mmCIF file of C-alpha atoms in Angstrom:
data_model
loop_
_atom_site.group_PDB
_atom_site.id
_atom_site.type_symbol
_atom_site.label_atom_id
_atom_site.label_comp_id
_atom_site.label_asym_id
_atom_site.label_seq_id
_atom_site.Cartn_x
_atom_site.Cartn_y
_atom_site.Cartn_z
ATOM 1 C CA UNK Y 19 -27.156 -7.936 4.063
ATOM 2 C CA UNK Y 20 -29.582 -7.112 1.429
ATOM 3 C CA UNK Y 21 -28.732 -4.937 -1.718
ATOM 4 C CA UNK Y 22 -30.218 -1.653 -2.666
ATOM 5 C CA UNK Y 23 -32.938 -2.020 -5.054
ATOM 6 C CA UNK Y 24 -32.130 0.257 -7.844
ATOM 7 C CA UNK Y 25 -29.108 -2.021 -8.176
ATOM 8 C CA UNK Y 26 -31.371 -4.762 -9.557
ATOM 9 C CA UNK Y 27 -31.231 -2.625 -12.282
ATOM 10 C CA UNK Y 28 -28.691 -4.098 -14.771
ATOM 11 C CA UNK Y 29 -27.104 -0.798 -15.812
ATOM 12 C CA UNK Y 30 -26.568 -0.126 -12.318
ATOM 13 C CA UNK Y 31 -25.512 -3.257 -11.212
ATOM 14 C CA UNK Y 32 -23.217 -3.028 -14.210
ATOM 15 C CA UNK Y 33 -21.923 0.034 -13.058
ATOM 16 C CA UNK Y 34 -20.972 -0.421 -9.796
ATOM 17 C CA UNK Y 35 -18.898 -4.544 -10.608
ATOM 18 C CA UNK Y 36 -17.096 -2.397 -13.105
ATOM 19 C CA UNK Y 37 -16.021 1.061 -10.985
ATOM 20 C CA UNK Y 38 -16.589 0.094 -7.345
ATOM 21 C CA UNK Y 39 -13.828 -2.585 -6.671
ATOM 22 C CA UNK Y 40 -13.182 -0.855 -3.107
ATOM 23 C CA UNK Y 41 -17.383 -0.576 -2.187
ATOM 24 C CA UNK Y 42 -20.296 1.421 -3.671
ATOM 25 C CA UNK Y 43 -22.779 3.891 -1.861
ATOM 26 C CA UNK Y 44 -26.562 4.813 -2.946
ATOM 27 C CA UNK Y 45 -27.377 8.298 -1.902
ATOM 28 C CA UNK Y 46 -31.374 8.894 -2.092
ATOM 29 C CA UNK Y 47 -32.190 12.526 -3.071
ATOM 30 C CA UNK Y 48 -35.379 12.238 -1.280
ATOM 31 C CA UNK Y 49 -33.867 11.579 2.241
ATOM 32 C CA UNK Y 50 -30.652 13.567 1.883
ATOM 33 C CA UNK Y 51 -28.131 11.102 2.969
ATOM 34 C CA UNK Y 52 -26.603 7.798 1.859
ATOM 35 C CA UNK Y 53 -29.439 5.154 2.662
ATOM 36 C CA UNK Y 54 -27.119 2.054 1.490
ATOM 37 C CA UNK Y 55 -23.275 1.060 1.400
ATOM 38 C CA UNK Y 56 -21.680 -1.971 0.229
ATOM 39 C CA UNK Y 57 -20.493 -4.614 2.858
ATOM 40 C CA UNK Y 58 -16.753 -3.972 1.567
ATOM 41 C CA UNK Y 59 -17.178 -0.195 2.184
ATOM 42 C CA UNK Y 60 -18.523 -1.152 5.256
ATOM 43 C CA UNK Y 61 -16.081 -3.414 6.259
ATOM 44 C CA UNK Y 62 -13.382 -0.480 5.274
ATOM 45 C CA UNK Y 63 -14.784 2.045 7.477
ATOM 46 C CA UNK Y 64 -14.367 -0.659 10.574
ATOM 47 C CA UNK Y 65 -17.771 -2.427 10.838
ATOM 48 C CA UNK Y 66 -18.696 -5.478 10.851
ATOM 49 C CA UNK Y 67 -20.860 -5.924 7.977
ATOM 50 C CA UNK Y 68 -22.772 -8.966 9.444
ATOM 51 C CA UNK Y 69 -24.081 -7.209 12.687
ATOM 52 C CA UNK Y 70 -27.713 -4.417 11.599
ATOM 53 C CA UNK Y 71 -26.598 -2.542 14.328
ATOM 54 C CA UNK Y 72 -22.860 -1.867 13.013
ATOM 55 C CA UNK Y 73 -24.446 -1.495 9.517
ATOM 56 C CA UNK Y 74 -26.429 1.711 11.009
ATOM 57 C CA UNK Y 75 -23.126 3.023 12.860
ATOM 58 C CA UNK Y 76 -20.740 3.017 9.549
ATOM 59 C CA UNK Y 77 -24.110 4.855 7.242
ATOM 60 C CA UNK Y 78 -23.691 7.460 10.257
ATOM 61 C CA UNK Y 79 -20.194 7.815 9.990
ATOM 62 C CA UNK Y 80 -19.934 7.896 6.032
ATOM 63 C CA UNK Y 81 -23.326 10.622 6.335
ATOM 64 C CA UNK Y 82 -20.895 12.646 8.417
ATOM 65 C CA UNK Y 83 -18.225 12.989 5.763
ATOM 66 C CA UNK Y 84 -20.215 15.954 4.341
ATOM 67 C CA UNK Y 85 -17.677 18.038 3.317
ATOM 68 C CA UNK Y 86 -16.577 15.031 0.991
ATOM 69 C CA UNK Y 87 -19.927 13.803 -0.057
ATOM 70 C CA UNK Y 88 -21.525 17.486 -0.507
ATOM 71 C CA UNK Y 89 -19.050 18.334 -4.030
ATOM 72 C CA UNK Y 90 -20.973 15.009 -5.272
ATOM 73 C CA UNK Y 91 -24.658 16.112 -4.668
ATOM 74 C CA UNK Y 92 -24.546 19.456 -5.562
ATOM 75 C CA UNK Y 93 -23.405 18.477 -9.097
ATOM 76 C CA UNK Y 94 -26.079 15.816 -9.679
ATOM 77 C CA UNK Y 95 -28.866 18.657 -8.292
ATOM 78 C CA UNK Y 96 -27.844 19.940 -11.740
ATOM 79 C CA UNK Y 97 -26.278 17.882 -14.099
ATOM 80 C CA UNK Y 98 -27.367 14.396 -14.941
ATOM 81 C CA UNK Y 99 -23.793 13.279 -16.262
ATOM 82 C CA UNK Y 100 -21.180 10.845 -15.067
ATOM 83 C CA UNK Y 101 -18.813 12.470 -12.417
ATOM 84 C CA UNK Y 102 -14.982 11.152 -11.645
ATOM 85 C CA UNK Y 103 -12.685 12.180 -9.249
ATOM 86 C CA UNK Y 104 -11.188 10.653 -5.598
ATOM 87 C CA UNK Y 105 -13.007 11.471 -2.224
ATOM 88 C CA UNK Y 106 -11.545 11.407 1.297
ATOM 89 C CA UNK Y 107 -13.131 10.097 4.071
ATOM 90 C CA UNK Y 108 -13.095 9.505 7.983
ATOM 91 C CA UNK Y 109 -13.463 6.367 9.172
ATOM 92 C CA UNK Y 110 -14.662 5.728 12.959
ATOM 93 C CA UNK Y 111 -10.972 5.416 14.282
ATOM 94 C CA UNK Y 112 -10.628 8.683 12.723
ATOM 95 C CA UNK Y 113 -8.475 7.200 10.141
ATOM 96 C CA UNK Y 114 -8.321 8.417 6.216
ATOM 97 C CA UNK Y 115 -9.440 6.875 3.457
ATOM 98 C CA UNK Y 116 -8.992 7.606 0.015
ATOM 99 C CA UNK Y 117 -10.459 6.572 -2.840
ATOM 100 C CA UNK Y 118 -11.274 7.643 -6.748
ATOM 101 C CA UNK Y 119 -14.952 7.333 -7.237
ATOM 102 C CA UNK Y 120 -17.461 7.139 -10.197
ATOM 103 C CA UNK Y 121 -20.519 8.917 -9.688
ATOM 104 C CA UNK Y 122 -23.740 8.478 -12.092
ATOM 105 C CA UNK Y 123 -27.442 9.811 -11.461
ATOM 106 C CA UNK Y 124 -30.122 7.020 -11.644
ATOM 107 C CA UNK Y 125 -33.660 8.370 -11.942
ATOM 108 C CA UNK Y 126 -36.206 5.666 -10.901
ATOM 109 C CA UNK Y 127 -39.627 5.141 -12.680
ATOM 110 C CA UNK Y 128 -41.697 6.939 -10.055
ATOM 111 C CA UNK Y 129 -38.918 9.741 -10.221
ATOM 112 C CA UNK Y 130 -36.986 9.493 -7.327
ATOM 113 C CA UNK Y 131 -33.636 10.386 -7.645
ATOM 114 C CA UNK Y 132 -30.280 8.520 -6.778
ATOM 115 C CA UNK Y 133 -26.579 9.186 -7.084
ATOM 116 C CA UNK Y 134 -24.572 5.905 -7.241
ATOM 117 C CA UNK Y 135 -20.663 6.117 -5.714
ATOM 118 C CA UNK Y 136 -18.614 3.284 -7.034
ATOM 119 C CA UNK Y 137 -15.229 3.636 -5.301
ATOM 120 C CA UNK Y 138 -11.587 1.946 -6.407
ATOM 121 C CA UNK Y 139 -8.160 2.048 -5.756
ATOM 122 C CA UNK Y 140 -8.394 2.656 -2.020
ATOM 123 C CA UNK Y 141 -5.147 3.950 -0.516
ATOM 124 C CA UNK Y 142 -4.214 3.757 2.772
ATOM 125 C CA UNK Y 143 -2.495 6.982 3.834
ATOM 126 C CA UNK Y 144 -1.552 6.419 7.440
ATOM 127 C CA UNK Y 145 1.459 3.900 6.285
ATOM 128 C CA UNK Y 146 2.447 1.329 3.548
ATOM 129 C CA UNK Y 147 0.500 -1.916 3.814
ATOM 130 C CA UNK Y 148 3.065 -4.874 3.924
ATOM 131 C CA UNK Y 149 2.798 -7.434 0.714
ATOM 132 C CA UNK Y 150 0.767 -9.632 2.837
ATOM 133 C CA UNK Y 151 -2.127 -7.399 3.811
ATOM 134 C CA UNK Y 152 -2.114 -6.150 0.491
ATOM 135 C CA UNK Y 153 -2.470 -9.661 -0.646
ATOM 136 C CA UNK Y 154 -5.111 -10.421 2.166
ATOM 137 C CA UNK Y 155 -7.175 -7.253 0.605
ATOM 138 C CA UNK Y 156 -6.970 -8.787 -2.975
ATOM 139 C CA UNK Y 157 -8.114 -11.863 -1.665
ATOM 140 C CA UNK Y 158 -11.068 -10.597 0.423
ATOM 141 C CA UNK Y 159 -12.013 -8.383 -2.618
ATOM 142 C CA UNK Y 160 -11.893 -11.349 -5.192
ATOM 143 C CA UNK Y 161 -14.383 -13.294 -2.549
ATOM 144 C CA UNK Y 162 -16.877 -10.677 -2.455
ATOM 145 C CA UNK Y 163 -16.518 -10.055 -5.939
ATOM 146 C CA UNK Y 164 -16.810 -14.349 -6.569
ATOM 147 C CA UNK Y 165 -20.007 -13.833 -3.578
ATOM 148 C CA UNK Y 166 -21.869 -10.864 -5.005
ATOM 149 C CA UNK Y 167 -21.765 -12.032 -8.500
ATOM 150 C CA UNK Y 168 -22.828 -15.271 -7.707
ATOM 151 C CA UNK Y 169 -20.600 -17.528 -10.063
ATOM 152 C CA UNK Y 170 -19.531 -21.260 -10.181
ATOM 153 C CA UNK Y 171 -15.535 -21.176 -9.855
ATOM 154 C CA UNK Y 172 -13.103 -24.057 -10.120
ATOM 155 C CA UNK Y 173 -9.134 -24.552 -9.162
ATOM 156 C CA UNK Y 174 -7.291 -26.817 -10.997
ATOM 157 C CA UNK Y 175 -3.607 -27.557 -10.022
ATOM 158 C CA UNK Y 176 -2.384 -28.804 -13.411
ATOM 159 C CA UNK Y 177 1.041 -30.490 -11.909
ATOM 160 C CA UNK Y 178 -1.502 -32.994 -9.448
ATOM 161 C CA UNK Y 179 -4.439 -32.772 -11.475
ATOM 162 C CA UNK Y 180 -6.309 -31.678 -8.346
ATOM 163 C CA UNK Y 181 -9.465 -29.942 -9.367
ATOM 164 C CA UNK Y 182 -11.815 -27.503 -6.467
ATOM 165 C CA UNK Y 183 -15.153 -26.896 -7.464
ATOM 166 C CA UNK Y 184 -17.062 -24.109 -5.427
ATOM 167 C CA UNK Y 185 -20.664 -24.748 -4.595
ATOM 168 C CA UNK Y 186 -22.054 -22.399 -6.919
ATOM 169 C CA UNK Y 187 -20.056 -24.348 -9.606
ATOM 170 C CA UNK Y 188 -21.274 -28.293 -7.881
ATOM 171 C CA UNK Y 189 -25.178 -26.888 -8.328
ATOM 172 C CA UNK Y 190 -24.814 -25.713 -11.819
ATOM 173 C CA UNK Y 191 -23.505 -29.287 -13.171
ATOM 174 C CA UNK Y 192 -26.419 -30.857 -10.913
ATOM 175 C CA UNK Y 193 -24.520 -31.695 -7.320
#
């Protein structure tokens, strides 16, 4: 999955590794609807984020959380601040999803407009998680965040002297 462009811009990019933990969504002004979402966000509302087709299906279903998105663009018709605050939305299996969210207007230099949603501290309200799935989420966040910022990482187990290298890290030091 390919990224949005505007988030090749490094104060966007910036914004959305430092507020959207739990995903990030680009709504275009020009089209009226959310024309990208992360593969974490995507992943959250049930989708595999792999698949085009169940890319399409999980934009649909976060376009139809208007009554949660619609707060969001009618402040950014107007003001051209930075917006906080949680949002709730429906996933396909009808299941809620909470989140506080980061909102920031990003005017382009042919002046199309954009409202980036960086979302965190995702709570599932349909039941406690158990430790383990909590610690499976961590995980699975830590790897996107290690994927999408495209870093060299190493684990060294300081009892064995064991050291992992990731790929990333092998190519940097010439492997």
């Amino acid at each position: 999955m390919t990224t949005h462009s505007i988030l090749r811009v490094e104060e966007n990019l910036n914004f959305v590794n430092t507020h959207g933990i739990d995903g990030y969504w680009v709504y275009d002004f020009s089209q009226q609807k959310i024309t990208f979402a992360s593969s974490l966000l995507i992943k959250l509302f049930g989708y595999n984020y792999r698949l085009s087709s169940d890319i399409e299906k999980a934009l649909i279903d976060i376009n139809n959380n208007t009554l949660a998105l619609q707060p969001y663009v009618d402040y950014f018709q107007f003001n051209k601040a930075h917006k906080s605050g949680t949002i709730n939305f429906l996933n396909a299996k009808k299941e809620k999803l909470h989140f506080n969210i980061d909102c920031k207007l990003y005017t382009s230099v042919n002046e199309q407009r954009y409202i980036i949603g960086a979302l965190s501290e995702y709570v599932n309200t349909e039941g406690e998680l158990s430790t383990l799935q909590l610690l499976q989420q961590q995980a699975e966040r830590y790897k996107f965040i290690i994927a999408g910022t495209d870093v060299g990482t190493w684990e060294w187990n300081i009892q064995t002297g064991e050291t992992i290298f990731n790929e990333k890290w092998a190519n940097i030091i010439g492997y």
